[in-house]
mmCIF file of C-alpha atoms in Angstrom:
data_model
loop_
_atom_site.group_PDB
_atom_site.id
_atom_site.type_symbol
_atom_site.label_atom_id
_atom_site.label_comp_id
_atom_site.label_asym_id
_atom_site.label_seq_id
_atom_site.Cartn_x
_atom_site.Cartn_y
_atom_site.Cartn_z
ATOM 1 C CA ALA A 544 9.417 -10.353 -6.176
ATOM 2 C CA LEU A 545 10.526 -11.574 -2.786
ATOM 3 C CA ALA A 546 9.093 -8.512 -1.010
ATOM 4 C CA ILE A 547 5.529 -9.436 -1.974
ATOM 5 C CA HIS A 548 5.808 -13.220 -1.708
ATOM 6 C CA PRO A 549 2.683 -14.570 0.089
ATOM 7 C CA ASP A 550 4.795 -16.345 2.729
ATOM 8 C CA LEU A 551 6.373 -13.000 3.666
ATOM 9 C CA THR A 552 3.312 -10.744 3.677
ATOM 10 C CA TYR A 553 0.638 -9.996 6.259
ATOM 11 C CA GLU A 554 -2.869 -8.674 5.659
ATOM 12 C CA HIS A 555 -4.722 -7.564 8.762
ATOM 13 C CA ARG A 556 -8.425 -8.271 9.114
ATOM 14 C CA TRP A 557 -9.740 -5.525 11.366
ATOM 15 C CA THR A 558 -12.191 -5.941 14.212
ATOM 16 C CA ALA A 559 -13.519 -3.265 16.562
ATOM 17 C CA ARG A 560 -11.141 -1.578 19.016
ATOM 18 C CA GLU A 561 -7.936 -2.975 17.525
ATOM 19 C CA LEU A 562 -4.607 -1.211 17.321
ATOM 20 C CA LEU A 563 -1.876 -2.110 14.870
ATOM 21 C CA LEU A 564 1.715 -0.883 15.205
ATOM 22 C CA TRP A 565 4.699 -1.257 12.908
ATOM 23 C CA ASP A 566 8.218 0.075 12.589
ATOM 24 C CA ASN A 567 8.562 2.003 9.328
ATOM 25 C CA ARG A 568 12.293 1.277 9.305
ATOM 26 C CA CYS A 569 11.642 -2.448 8.931
ATOM 27 C CA VAL A 570 8.534 -2.844 6.793
ATOM 28 C CA MET A 571 6.924 -1.839 3.540
ATOM 29 C CA HIS A 572 3.241 -1.065 3.987
ATOM 30 C CA ARG A 573 0.289 0.273 2.075
ATOM 31 C CA ALA A 574 -3.399 0.913 2.552
ATOM 32 C CA THR A 575 -5.938 -1.437 1.058
ATOM 33 C CA PRO A 576 -8.908 -0.091 -0.918
ATOM 34 C CA TYR A 577 -11.954 0.887 1.127
ATOM 35 C CA ASP A 578 -15.199 2.823 0.707
ATOM 36 C CA PRO A 579 -15.102 5.962 2.879
ATOM 37 C CA ALA A 580 -18.894 6.286 2.572
ATOM 38 C CA THR A 581 -19.452 3.008 4.427
ATOM 39 C CA GLN A 582 -16.138 2.254 6.155
ATOM 40 C CA GLY A 583 -14.721 4.692 8.679
ATOM 41 C CA ARG A 584 -10.972 5.042 9.040
ATOM 42 C CA VAL A 585 -9.019 6.732 11.820
ATOM 43 C CA ILE A 586 -5.257 6.965 11.494
ATOM 44 C CA ARG A 587 -2.928 8.283 14.188
ATOM 45 C CA ARG A 588 0.825 8.698 14.054
ATOM 46 C CA CYS A 589 3.230 8.329 16.944
ATOM 47 C CA THR A 590 6.914 9.155 16.616
ATOM 48 C CA VAL A 591 9.296 7.932 19.284
ATOM 49 C CA LEU A 592 12.449 9.982 19.785
ATOM 50 C CA GLY A 593 15.656 8.589 21.163
ATOM 51 C CA GLU A 594 18.837 6.807 20.278
ATOM 52 C CA VAL A 595 19.079 4.950 16.991
ATOM 53 C CA PRO A 596 18.955 1.188 17.679
ATOM 54 C CA ALA A 597 22.175 -0.732 17.108
#
C-alpha cells in the first residue's frame, strides 16, 4: 500500500532530551514495540485551539 511505502515513511531513532511533534490531521502514526521494564516512555499531548487552517 502507498501509505506504508518505505519512501513515504519515517521511523524516529530516539536520543535523550528529544521532542517529536506531528499534526494528527496529516499523518498516520503508531507506536513501535518496546519493553516497559527497560525502556521508559513519557507521552504528553498538546491540543492547539483556533481557526481551522484553509
